[in-house]
PDB file of C-alpha atoms in Angstrom:
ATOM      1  CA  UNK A   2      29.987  34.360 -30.051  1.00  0.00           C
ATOM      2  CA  UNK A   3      29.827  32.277 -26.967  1.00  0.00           C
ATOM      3  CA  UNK A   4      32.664  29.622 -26.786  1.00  0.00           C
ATOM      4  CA  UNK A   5      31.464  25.914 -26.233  1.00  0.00           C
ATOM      5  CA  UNK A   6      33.168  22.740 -25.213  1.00  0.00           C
ATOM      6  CA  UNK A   7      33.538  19.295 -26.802  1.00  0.00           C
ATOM      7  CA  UNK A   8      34.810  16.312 -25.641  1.00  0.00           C
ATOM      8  CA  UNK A   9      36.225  15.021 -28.928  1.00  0.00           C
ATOM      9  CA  UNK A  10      36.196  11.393 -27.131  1.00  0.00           C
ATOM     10  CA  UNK A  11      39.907  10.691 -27.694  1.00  0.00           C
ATOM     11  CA  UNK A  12      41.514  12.930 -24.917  1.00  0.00           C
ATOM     12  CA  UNK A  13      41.032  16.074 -25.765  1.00  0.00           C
ATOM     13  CA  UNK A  14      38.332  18.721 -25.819  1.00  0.00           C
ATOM     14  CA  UNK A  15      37.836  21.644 -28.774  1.00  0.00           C
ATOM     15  CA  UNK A  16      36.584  24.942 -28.118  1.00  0.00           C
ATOM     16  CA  UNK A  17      34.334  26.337 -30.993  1.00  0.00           C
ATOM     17  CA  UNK A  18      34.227  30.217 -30.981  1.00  0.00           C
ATOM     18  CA  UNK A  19      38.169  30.389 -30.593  1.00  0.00           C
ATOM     19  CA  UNK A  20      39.083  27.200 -32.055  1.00  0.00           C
ATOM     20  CA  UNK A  21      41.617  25.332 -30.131  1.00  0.00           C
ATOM     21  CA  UNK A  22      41.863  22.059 -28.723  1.00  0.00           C
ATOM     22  CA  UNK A  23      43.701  21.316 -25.456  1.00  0.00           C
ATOM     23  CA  UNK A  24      43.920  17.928 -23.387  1.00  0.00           C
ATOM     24  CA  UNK A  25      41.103  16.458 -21.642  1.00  0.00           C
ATOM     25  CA  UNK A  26      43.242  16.199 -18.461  1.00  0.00           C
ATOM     26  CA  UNK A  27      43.514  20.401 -18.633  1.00  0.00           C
ATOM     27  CA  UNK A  28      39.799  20.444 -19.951  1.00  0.00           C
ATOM     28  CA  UNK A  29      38.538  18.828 -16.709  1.00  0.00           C
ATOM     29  CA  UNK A  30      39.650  21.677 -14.444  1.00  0.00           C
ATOM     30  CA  UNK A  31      40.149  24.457 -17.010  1.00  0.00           C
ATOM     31  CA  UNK A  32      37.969  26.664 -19.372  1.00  0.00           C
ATOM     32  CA  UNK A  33      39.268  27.902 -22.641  1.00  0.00           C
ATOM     33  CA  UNK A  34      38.622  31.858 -22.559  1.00  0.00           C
ATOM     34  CA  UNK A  35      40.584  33.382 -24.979  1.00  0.00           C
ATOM     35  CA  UNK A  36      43.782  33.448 -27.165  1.00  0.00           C
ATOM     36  CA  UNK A  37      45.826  36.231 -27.002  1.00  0.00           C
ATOM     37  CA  UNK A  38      49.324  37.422 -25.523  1.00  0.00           C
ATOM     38  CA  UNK A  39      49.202  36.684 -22.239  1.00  0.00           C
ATOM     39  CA  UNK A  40      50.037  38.954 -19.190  1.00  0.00           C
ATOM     40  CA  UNK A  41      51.806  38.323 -15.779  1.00  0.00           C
ATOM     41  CA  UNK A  42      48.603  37.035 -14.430  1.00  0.00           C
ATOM     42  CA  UNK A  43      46.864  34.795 -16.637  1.00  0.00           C
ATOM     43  CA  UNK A  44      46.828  30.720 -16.764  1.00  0.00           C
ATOM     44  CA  UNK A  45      47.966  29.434 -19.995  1.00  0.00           C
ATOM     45  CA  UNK A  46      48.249  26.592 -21.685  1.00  0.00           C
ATOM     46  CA  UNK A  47      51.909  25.367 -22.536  1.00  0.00           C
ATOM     47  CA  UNK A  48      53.254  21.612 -23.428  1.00  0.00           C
ATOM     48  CA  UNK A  49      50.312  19.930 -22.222  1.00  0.00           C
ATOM     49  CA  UNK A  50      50.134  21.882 -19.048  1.00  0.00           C
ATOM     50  CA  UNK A  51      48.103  25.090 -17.347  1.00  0.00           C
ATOM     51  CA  UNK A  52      51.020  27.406 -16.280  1.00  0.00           C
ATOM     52  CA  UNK A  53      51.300  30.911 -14.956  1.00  0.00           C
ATOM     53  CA  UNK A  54      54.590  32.358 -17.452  1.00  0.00           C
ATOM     54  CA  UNK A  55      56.560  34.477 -15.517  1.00  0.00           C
ATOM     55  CA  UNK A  56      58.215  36.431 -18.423  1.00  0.00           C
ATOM     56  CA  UNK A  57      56.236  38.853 -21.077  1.00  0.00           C
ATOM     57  CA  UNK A  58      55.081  37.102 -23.783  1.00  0.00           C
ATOM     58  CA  UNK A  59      54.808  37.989 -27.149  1.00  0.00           C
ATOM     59  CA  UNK A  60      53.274  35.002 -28.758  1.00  0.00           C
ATOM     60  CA  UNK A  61      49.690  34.173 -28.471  1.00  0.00           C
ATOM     61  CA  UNK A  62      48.656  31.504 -26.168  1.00  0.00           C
ATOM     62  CA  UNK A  63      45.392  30.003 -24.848  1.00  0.00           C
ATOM     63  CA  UNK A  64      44.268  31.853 -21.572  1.00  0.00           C
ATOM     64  CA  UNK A  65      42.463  29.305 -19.534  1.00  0.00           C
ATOM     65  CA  UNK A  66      40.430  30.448 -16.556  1.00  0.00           C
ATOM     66  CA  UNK A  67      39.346  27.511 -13.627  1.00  0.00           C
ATOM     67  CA  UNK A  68      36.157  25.723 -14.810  1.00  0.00           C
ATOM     68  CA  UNK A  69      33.075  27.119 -12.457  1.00  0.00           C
ATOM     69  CA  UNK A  70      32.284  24.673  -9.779  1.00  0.00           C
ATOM     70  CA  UNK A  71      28.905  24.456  -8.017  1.00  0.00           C
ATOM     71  CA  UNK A  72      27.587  22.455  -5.057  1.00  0.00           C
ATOM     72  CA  UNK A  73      23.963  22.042  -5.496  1.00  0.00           C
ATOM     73  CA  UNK A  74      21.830  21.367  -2.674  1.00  0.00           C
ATOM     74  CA  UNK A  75      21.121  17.291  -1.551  1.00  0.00           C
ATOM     75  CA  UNK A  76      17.229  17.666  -2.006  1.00  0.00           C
ATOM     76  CA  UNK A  77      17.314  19.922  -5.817  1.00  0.00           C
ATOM     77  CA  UNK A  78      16.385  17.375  -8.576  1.00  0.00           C
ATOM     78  CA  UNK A  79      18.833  16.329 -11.026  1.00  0.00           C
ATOM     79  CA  UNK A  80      18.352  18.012 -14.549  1.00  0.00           C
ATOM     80  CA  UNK A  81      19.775  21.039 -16.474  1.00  0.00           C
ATOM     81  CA  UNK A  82      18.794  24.274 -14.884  1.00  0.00           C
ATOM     82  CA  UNK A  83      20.056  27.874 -15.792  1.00  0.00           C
ATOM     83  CA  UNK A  84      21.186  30.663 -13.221  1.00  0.00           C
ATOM     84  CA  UNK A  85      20.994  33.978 -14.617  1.00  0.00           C
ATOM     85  CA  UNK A  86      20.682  37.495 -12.651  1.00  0.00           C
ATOM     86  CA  UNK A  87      20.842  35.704  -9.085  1.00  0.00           C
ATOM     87  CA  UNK A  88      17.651  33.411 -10.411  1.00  0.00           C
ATOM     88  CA  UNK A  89      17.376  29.643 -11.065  1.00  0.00           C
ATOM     89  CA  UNK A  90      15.263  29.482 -14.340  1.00  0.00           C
ATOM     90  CA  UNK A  91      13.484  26.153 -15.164  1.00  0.00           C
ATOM     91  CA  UNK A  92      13.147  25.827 -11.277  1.00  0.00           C
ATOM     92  CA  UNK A  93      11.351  29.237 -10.693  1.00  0.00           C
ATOM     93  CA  UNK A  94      12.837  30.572  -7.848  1.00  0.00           C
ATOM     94  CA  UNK A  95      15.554  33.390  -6.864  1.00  0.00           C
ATOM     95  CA  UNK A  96      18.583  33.619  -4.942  1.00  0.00           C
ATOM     96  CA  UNK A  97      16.577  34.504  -1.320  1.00  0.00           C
ATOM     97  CA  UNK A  98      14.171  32.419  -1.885  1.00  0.00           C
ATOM     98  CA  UNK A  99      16.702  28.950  -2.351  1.00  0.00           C
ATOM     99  CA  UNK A 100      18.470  29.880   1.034  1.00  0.00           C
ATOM    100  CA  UNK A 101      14.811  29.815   2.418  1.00  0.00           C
ATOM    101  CA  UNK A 102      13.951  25.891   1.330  1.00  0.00           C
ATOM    102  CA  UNK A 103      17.288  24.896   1.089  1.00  0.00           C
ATOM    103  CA  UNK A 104      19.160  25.099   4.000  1.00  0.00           C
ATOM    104  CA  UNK A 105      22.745  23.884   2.505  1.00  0.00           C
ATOM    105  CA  UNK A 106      21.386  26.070  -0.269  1.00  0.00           C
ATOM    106  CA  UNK A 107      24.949  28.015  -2.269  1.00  0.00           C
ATOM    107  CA  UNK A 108      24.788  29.985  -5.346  1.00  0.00           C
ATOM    108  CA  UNK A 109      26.529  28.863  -8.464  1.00  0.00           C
ATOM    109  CA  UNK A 110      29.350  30.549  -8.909  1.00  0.00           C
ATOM    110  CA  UNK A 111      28.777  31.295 -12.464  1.00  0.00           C
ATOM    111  CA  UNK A 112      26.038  32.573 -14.445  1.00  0.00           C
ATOM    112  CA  UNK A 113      25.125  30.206 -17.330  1.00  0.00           C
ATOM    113  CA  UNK A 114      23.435  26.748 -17.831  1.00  0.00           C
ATOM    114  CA  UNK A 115      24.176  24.069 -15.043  1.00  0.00           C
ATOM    115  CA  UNK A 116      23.236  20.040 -14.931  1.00  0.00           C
ATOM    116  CA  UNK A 117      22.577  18.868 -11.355  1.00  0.00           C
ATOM    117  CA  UNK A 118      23.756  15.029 -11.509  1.00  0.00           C
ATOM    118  CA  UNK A 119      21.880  12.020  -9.836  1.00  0.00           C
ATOM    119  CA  UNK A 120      25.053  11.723  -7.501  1.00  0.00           C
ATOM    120  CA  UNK A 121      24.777  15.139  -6.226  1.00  0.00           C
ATOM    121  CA  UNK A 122      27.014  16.913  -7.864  1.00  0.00           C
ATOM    122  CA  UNK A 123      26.781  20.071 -10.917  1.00  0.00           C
ATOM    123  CA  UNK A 124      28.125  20.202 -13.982  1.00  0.00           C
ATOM    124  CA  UNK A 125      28.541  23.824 -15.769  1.00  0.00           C
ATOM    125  CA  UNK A 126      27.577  23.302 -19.577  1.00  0.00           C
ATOM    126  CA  UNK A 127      28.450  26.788 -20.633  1.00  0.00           C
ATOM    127  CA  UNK A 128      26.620  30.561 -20.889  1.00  0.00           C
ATOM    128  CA  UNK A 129      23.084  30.724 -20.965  1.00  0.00           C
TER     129      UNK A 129
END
């Protein structure tokens, strides 16, 4: 099952398919990926806050992972498109083809469903 935000309106965000809620202020920058005892390495959230624990845990916690970030090029028209397998689907055209007509053309740097913003920027809405 593929975990989805929403923004619950009231400063924080739920995650169906693990179902947590965090604060909007750590939903803004982080993705909810899992729950599960963390290791060494992993960003969790604790208090309020995205930390890195620097002691074994044995609890569960909830494992965030930095939300994907994506700056579309100035002259692609806002709307939702999805980037799957190094192609842009709903605007018909691959990876080496973009860096041809788009010369500030960069890949998203996730796979999934993207909305490119009248003000230029992208907004990842979650796995295709």
């Amino acid at each position: 099952m593929a975990i989805e935000r929403i923004d619950n309106g009231d400063g924080t965000t739920t995650f169906t398919g693990v179902s947590v809620t965090i604060p909007t202020s750590l939903s803004e920058k982080y993705d909810v990926v899992e729950v599960r005892r963390p290791t060494m390495a992993d960003t969790v959230e604790a208090y309020g806050e995205a930390r890195k624990l620097g002691w074994a845990q044995q609890s569960a916690y909830v494992i965030l992972a930095p939300r994907p970030a994506w700056k579309p090029p100035a002259s692609l028209a806002s709307g939702e498109y999805e980037w799957r397998d190094c192609y842009m689907h709903n605007g018909n055209f691959s990876d080496t083809f973009a860096r041809k007509i788009f010369r500030d053309w960069i890949s998203p740097s996730r796979e999934g469903r993207w909305r490119v913003n009248e003000d230029g920027t992208a907004t990842y809405l979650g796995e295709s």
